[in-house]
PDB file of C-alpha atoms in Angstrom:
ATOM      1  CA  UNK A  26     108.565 160.413 185.821  1.00 45.00           C
ATOM      2  CA  UNK A  27     108.950 156.754 186.905  1.00 48.00           C
ATOM      3  CA  UNK A  28     112.489 155.600 188.334  1.00 52.00           C
ATOM      4  CA  UNK A  29     113.619 152.045 188.233  1.00 51.00           C
ATOM      5  CA  UNK A  30     116.121 150.734 190.459  1.00 55.00           C
ATOM      6  CA  UNK A  31     118.310 147.408 190.111  1.00 57.00           C
ATOM      7  CA  UNK A  32     115.888 145.117 192.010  1.00 57.00           C
ATOM      8  CA  UNK A  33     112.917 146.520 190.414  1.00 56.00           C
ATOM      9  CA  UNK A  34     114.536 146.045 186.837  1.00 51.00           C
ATOM     10  CA  UNK A  35     115.592 142.441 187.690  1.00 54.00           C
ATOM     11  CA  UNK A  36     112.303 141.586 188.884  1.00 54.00           C
ATOM     12  CA  UNK A  37     110.532 143.281 185.717  1.00 51.00           C
ATOM     13  CA  UNK A  38     113.143 141.304 183.526  1.00 52.00           C
ATOM     14  CA  UNK A  39     112.401 138.130 185.275  1.00 54.00           C
ATOM     15  CA  UNK A  40     108.563 138.589 184.801  1.00 50.00           C
ATOM     16  CA  UNK A  41     108.901 139.334 181.192  1.00 47.00           C
ATOM     17  CA  UNK A  42     106.624 136.956 178.836  1.00 46.00           C
ATOM     18  CA  UNK A  43     109.131 136.236 176.666  1.00 46.00           C
ATOM     19  CA  UNK A  44     111.178 134.512 178.868  1.00 48.00           C
ATOM     20  CA  UNK A  45     110.072 130.883 179.903  1.00 47.00           C
ATOM     21  CA  UNK A  46     109.702 130.321 183.626  1.00 48.00           C
ATOM     22  CA  UNK A  47     111.407 126.958 184.824  1.00 48.00           C
ATOM     23  CA  UNK A  48     109.399 125.482 187.384  1.00 48.00           C
ATOM     24  CA  UNK A  49     109.285 122.031 188.893  1.00 48.00           C
ATOM     25  CA  UNK A  50     105.526 121.476 187.486  1.00 52.00           C
ATOM     26  CA  UNK A  51     106.261 122.295 184.449  1.00 54.00           C
ATOM     27  CA  UNK A  52     109.275 119.838 183.979  1.00 56.00           C
ATOM     28  CA  UNK A  53     107.165 117.103 185.169  1.00 56.00           C
ATOM     29  CA  UNK A  54     104.378 118.057 182.678  1.00 61.00           C
ATOM     30  CA  UNK A  55     106.806 117.927 179.943  1.00 65.00           C
ATOM     31  CA  UNK A  56     108.104 114.629 181.156  1.00 66.00           C
ATOM     32  CA  UNK A  57     104.784 113.330 181.301  1.00 71.00           C
ATOM     33  CA  UNK A  58     103.787 114.637 177.967  1.00 70.00           C
ATOM     34  CA  UNK A  59     107.045 113.226 176.463  1.00 75.00           C
ATOM     35  CA  UNK A  60     105.923 109.473 177.908  1.00 76.00           C
ATOM     36  CA  UNK A  61     102.569 109.929 176.465  1.00 73.00           C
ATOM     37  CA  UNK A  62     104.292 110.834 173.118  1.00 73.00           C
ATOM     38  CA  UNK A  63     106.262 107.849 173.202  1.00 76.00           C
ATOM     39  CA  UNK A  64     103.604 105.531 174.064  1.00 73.00           C
ATOM     40  CA  UNK A  65     101.343 106.824 171.366  1.00 68.00           C
ATOM     41  CA  UNK A  66     104.183 106.337 168.925  1.00 70.00           C
ATOM     42  CA  UNK A  67     104.710 102.961 170.164  1.00 67.00           C
ATOM     43  CA  UNK A  68     100.989 102.249 169.586  1.00 64.00           C
ATOM     44  CA  UNK A  69     101.094 103.619 166.298  1.00 61.00           C
ATOM     45  CA  UNK A  70     103.951 101.477 165.245  1.00 62.00           C
ATOM     46  CA  UNK A  71     101.994  98.416 166.357  1.00 57.00           C
ATOM     47  CA  UNK A  72      98.978  99.949 164.250  1.00 66.00           C
ATOM     48  CA  UNK A  73     101.146 100.721 161.006  1.00 73.00           C
ATOM     49  CA  UNK A  74      99.306  98.910 158.402  1.00 76.00           C
ATOM     50  CA  UNK A  75     101.103  97.475 155.504  1.00 84.00           C
ATOM     51  CA  UNK A  76     100.730  98.894 151.740  1.00 86.00           C
ATOM     52  CA  UNK A  77      98.568  95.977 150.859  1.00 87.00           C
ATOM     53  CA  UNK A  78      96.380  96.342 154.196  1.00 85.00           C
ATOM     54  CA  UNK A  79      95.762 100.209 152.884  1.00 87.00           C
ATOM     55  CA  UNK A  80      94.819  99.269 149.388  1.00 89.00           C
ATOM     56  CA  UNK A  81      92.449  96.664 150.641  1.00 89.00           C
ATOM     57  CA  UNK A  82      90.699  99.159 153.069  1.00 89.00           C
ATOM     58  CA  UNK A  83      90.925 101.764 150.124  1.00 91.00           C
ATOM     59  CA  UNK A  84      89.033  99.223 147.931  1.00 91.00           C
ATOM     60  CA  UNK A  85      86.519  98.504 150.509  1.00 91.00           C
ATOM     61  CA  UNK A  86      85.716 102.225 150.883  1.00 91.00           C
ATOM     62  CA  UNK A  87      85.592 102.718 147.113  1.00 93.00           C
ATOM     63  CA  UNK A  88      83.142 100.109 146.884  1.00 91.00           C
ATOM     64  CA  UNK A  89      81.068 101.530 149.625  1.00 92.00           C
ATOM     65  CA  UNK A  90      81.070 104.841 147.784  1.00 92.00           C
ATOM     66  CA  UNK A  91      80.179 103.225 144.472  1.00 93.00           C
ATOM     67  CA  UNK A  92      77.506 101.425 146.346  1.00 92.00           C
ATOM     68  CA  UNK A  93      76.124 104.589 147.920  1.00 93.00           C
ATOM     69  CA  UNK A  94      76.099 106.483 144.622  1.00 92.00           C
ATOM     70  CA  UNK A  95      74.148 103.766 143.041  1.00 92.00           C
ATOM     71  CA  UNK A  96      71.381 103.827 145.489  1.00 90.00           C
ATOM     72  CA  UNK A  97      71.230 107.576 145.222  1.00 89.00           C
ATOM     73  CA  UNK A  98      70.785 107.094 141.227  1.00 86.00           C
ATOM     74  CA  UNK A  99      68.292 104.335 141.762  1.00 85.00           C
ATOM     75  CA  UNK A 100      66.203 106.519 144.233  1.00 83.00           C
ATOM     76  CA  UNK A 101      66.353 109.586 142.018  1.00 79.00           C
ATOM     77  CA  UNK A 102      65.319 107.532 138.984  1.00 77.00           C
ATOM     78  CA  UNK A 103      62.469 105.939 140.689  1.00 75.00           C
ATOM     79  CA  UNK A 104      61.340 109.186 141.849  1.00 71.00           C
ATOM     80  CA  UNK A 105      61.613 110.683 138.379  1.00 67.00           C
ATOM     81  CA  UNK A 106      60.094 107.902 136.563  1.00 66.00           C
ATOM     82  CA  UNK A 107      56.974 107.785 138.675  1.00 64.00           C
ATOM     83  CA  UNK A 108      56.861 111.702 138.534  1.00 62.00           C
ATOM     84  CA  UNK A 109      56.881 111.131 134.500  1.00 66.00           C
ATOM     85  CA  UNK A 110      54.776 108.362 134.030  1.00 65.00           C
ATOM     86  CA  UNK A 111      52.226 110.204 136.531  1.00 65.00           C
ATOM     87  CA  UNK A 112      52.444 113.134 134.256  1.00 64.00           C
ATOM     88  CA  UNK A 113      52.081 111.398 130.957  1.00 64.00           C
ATOM     89  CA  UNK A 114      49.461 109.143 131.916  1.00 63.00           C
ATOM     90  CA  UNK A 115      47.195 111.531 133.941  1.00 57.00           C
ATOM     91  CA  UNK A 116      47.552 109.883 137.365  1.00 59.00           C
ATOM     92  CA  UNK A 117      49.167 113.099 139.172  1.00 56.00           C
ATOM     93  CA  UNK A 118      46.320 115.275 140.104  1.00 61.00           C
ATOM     94  CA  UNK A 119      44.231 114.979 136.883  1.00 59.00           C
ATOM     95  CA  UNK A 120      42.028 117.839 138.096  1.00 67.00           C
ATOM     96  CA  UNK A 121      44.709 120.227 138.022  1.00 71.00           C
ATOM     97  CA  UNK A 122      45.866 118.983 134.432  1.00 69.00           C
ATOM     98  CA  UNK A 123      42.428 118.880 132.902  1.00 72.00           C
ATOM     99  CA  UNK A 124      41.539 122.647 134.618  1.00 76.00           C
ATOM    100  CA  UNK A 125      44.967 123.817 132.909  1.00 76.00           C
ATOM    101  CA  UNK A 126      44.179 122.195 129.499  1.00 74.00           C
ATOM    102  CA  UNK A 127      40.377 123.929 129.572  1.00 74.00           C
ATOM    103  CA  UNK A 128      42.038 127.206 130.581  1.00 76.00           C
ATOM    104  CA  UNK A 129      44.371 126.756 127.653  1.00 75.00           C
ATOM    105  CA  UNK A 130      41.640 125.865 125.232  1.00 71.00           C
ATOM    106  CA  UNK A 131      39.675 128.979 126.290  1.00 73.00           C
ATOM    107  CA  UNK A 132      42.807 131.072 125.732  1.00 71.00           C
ATOM    108  CA  UNK A 133      43.253 129.894 122.340  1.00 72.00           C
ATOM    109  CA  UNK A 134      39.436 129.563 121.887  1.00 67.00           C
ATOM    110  CA  UNK A 135      39.634 125.666 120.716  1.00 59.00           C
ATOM    111  CA  UNK A 136      36.806 123.433 121.545  1.00 57.00           C
ATOM    112  CA  UNK A 137      37.270 122.566 125.293  1.00 48.00           C
ATOM    113  CA  UNK A 138      35.367 119.339 125.134  1.00 54.00           C
ATOM    114  CA  UNK A 139      38.179 118.109 122.720  1.00 57.00           C
ATOM    115  CA  UNK A 140      39.387 114.360 123.520  1.00 62.00           C
ATOM    116  CA  UNK A 141      42.411 115.091 126.084  1.00 61.00           C
ATOM    117  CA  UNK A 142      43.754 111.479 125.427  1.00 68.00           C
ATOM    118  CA  UNK A 143      43.789 111.493 121.673  1.00 72.00           C
ATOM    119  CA  UNK A 144      47.542 111.726 120.811  1.00 76.00           C
ATOM    120  CA  UNK A 145      48.142 109.054 123.660  1.00 80.00           C
ATOM    121  CA  UNK A 146      45.516 106.841 122.000  1.00 82.00           C
ATOM    122  CA  UNK A 147      46.866 107.448 118.396  1.00 84.00           C
ATOM    123  CA  UNK A 148      50.333 106.725 119.694  1.00 87.00           C
ATOM    124  CA  UNK A 149      49.143 103.410 121.582  1.00 89.00           C
ATOM    125  CA  UNK A 150      47.460 102.458 118.062  1.00 91.00           C
ATOM    126  CA  UNK A 151      50.936 103.107 116.156  1.00 91.00           C
ATOM    127  CA  UNK A 152      52.458 100.769 118.759  1.00 93.00           C
ATOM    128  CA  UNK A 153      49.785  97.953 118.238  1.00 95.00           C
ATOM    129  CA  UNK A 154      50.015  98.315 114.503  1.00 95.00           C
ATOM    130  CA  UNK A 155      53.880  98.203 114.729  1.00 94.00           C
ATOM    131  CA  UNK A 156      53.543  95.035 117.017  1.00 95.00           C
ATOM    132  CA  UNK A 157      51.189  93.258 114.387  1.00 95.00           C
ATOM    133  CA  UNK A 158      53.518  93.865 111.564  1.00 95.00           C
ATOM    134  CA  UNK A 159      56.467  92.449 113.449  1.00 95.00           C
ATOM    135  CA  UNK A 160      54.551  89.599 114.604  1.00 95.00           C
ATOM    136  CA  UNK A 161      53.699  88.709 111.199  1.00 96.00           C
ATOM    137  CA  UNK A 162      57.065  88.962 109.833  1.00 95.00           C
ATOM    138  CA  UNK A 163      58.330  86.591 112.885  1.00 96.00           C
ATOM    139  CA  UNK A 164      55.778  84.397 111.680  1.00 96.00           C
ATOM    140  CA  UNK A 165      56.633  84.459 107.941  1.00 95.00           C
ATOM    141  CA  UNK A 166      60.520  83.731 109.110  1.00 96.00           C
ATOM    142  CA  UNK A 167      59.191  81.012 111.152  1.00 95.00           C
ATOM    143  CA  UNK A 168      57.483  79.373 108.053  1.00 95.00           C
ATOM    144  CA  UNK A 169      60.347  79.838 106.104  1.00 95.00           C
ATOM    145  CA  UNK A 170      62.664  78.295 108.499  1.00 95.00           C
ATOM    146  CA  UNK A 171      60.259  75.454 108.945  1.00 95.00           C
ATOM    147  CA  UNK A 172      60.054  74.908 105.157  1.00 95.00           C
ATOM    148  CA  UNK A 173      63.971  75.008 104.909  1.00 95.00           C
ATOM    149  CA  UNK A 174      64.183  72.448 107.815  1.00 96.00           C
ATOM    150  CA  UNK A 175      61.426  70.183 105.919  1.00 96.00           C
ATOM    151  CA  UNK A 176      63.587  70.620 102.695  1.00 95.00           C
ATOM    152  CA  UNK A 177      66.622  69.340 104.383  1.00 96.00           C
ATOM    153  CA  UNK A 178      64.941  66.640 106.033  1.00 96.00           C
ATOM    154  CA  UNK A 179      63.715  65.296 102.625  1.00 96.00           C
ATOM    155  CA  UNK A 180      67.371  65.808 100.904  1.00 96.00           C
ATOM    156  CA  UNK A 181      69.048  63.673 103.953  1.00 96.00           C
ATOM    157  CA  UNK A 182      66.606  60.851 103.412  1.00 96.00           C
ATOM    158  CA  UNK A 183      66.887  61.114  99.813  1.00 96.00           C
ATOM    159  CA  UNK A 184      70.711  61.011 100.280  1.00 96.00           C
ATOM    160  CA  UNK A 185      70.375  58.014 102.906  1.00 96.00           C
ATOM    161  CA  UNK A 186      68.143  56.050 100.236  1.00 96.00           C
ATOM    162  CA  UNK A 187      70.535  56.646  97.412  1.00 96.00           C
ATOM    163  CA  UNK A 188      73.357  55.596  99.952  1.00 96.00           C
ATOM    164  CA  UNK A 189      71.520  52.417 100.541  1.00 95.00           C
ATOM    165  CA  UNK A 190      70.903  51.776  96.929  1.00 95.00           C
ATOM    166  CA  UNK A 191      74.549  52.231  96.095  1.00 95.00           C
ATOM    167  CA  UNK A 192      75.762  50.221  98.797  1.00 95.00           C
ATOM    168  CA  UNK A 193      73.148  47.286  97.866  1.00 94.00           C
ATOM    169  CA  UNK A 194      74.338  47.359  93.989  1.00 93.00           C
ATOM    170  CA  UNK A 195      77.959  47.467  95.273  1.00 93.00           C
ATOM    171  CA  UNK A 196      77.668  44.303  97.301  1.00 93.00           C
ATOM    172  CA  UNK A 197      75.590  42.929  94.467  1.00 90.00           C
ATOM    173  CA  UNK A 198      78.360  43.800  92.023  1.00 91.00           C
ATOM    174  CA  UNK A 199      80.974  42.536  94.270  1.00 92.00           C
ATOM    175  CA  UNK A 200      79.601  39.367  94.982  1.00 92.00           C
ATOM    176  CA  UNK A 201      79.123  38.848  91.056  1.00 90.00           C
ATOM    177  CA  UNK A 202      82.842  39.785  90.781  1.00 89.00           C
ATOM    178  CA  UNK A 203      83.813  36.968  93.389  1.00 89.00           C
ATOM    179  CA  UNK A 204      81.606  34.340  91.691  1.00 88.00           C
ATOM    180  CA  UNK A 205      83.064  35.080  88.300  1.00 87.00           C
ATOM    181  CA  UNK A 206      86.784  34.702  89.751  1.00 86.00           C
ATOM    182  CA  UNK A 207      85.857  31.329  91.237  1.00 80.00           C
TER     183      UNK A 207
END
């Protein structure tokens, strides 16, 4: 059994980790920290931004984020578009595609010499026909507009002629009336 005398107890209590030890170096460090904190607070007071400045900075950051998102979207669409076009028109490794088509035709027991681009050619022919029809419709509309324009010019010329005749007759009538009056 261990016995404690008064000096040991005092010494033990003074070394307790729960009681802070006051030493001159600690007070100097605290003073230095306090001075440093005051300097930082003074600097922050100088750097305090107004609400308008903060809103301006926020709007700039939002613009940067939107621009980044747009660039990402454009890059993704370019990558996707080139992959889709390559797959659709056979420019992305056609040998693998043709090999797969042959394999599938053998599996379904169809003629493996069947035209691979038949459907694409049919779609292209349909597009050409649709463009021809729309071109013909536009030509008909242009002819109709030119006819109506020509008719409007004829009517204006006729009105101008009739107005000239009317003014000529009215001046002749006024001269006759003036002669009768005299």
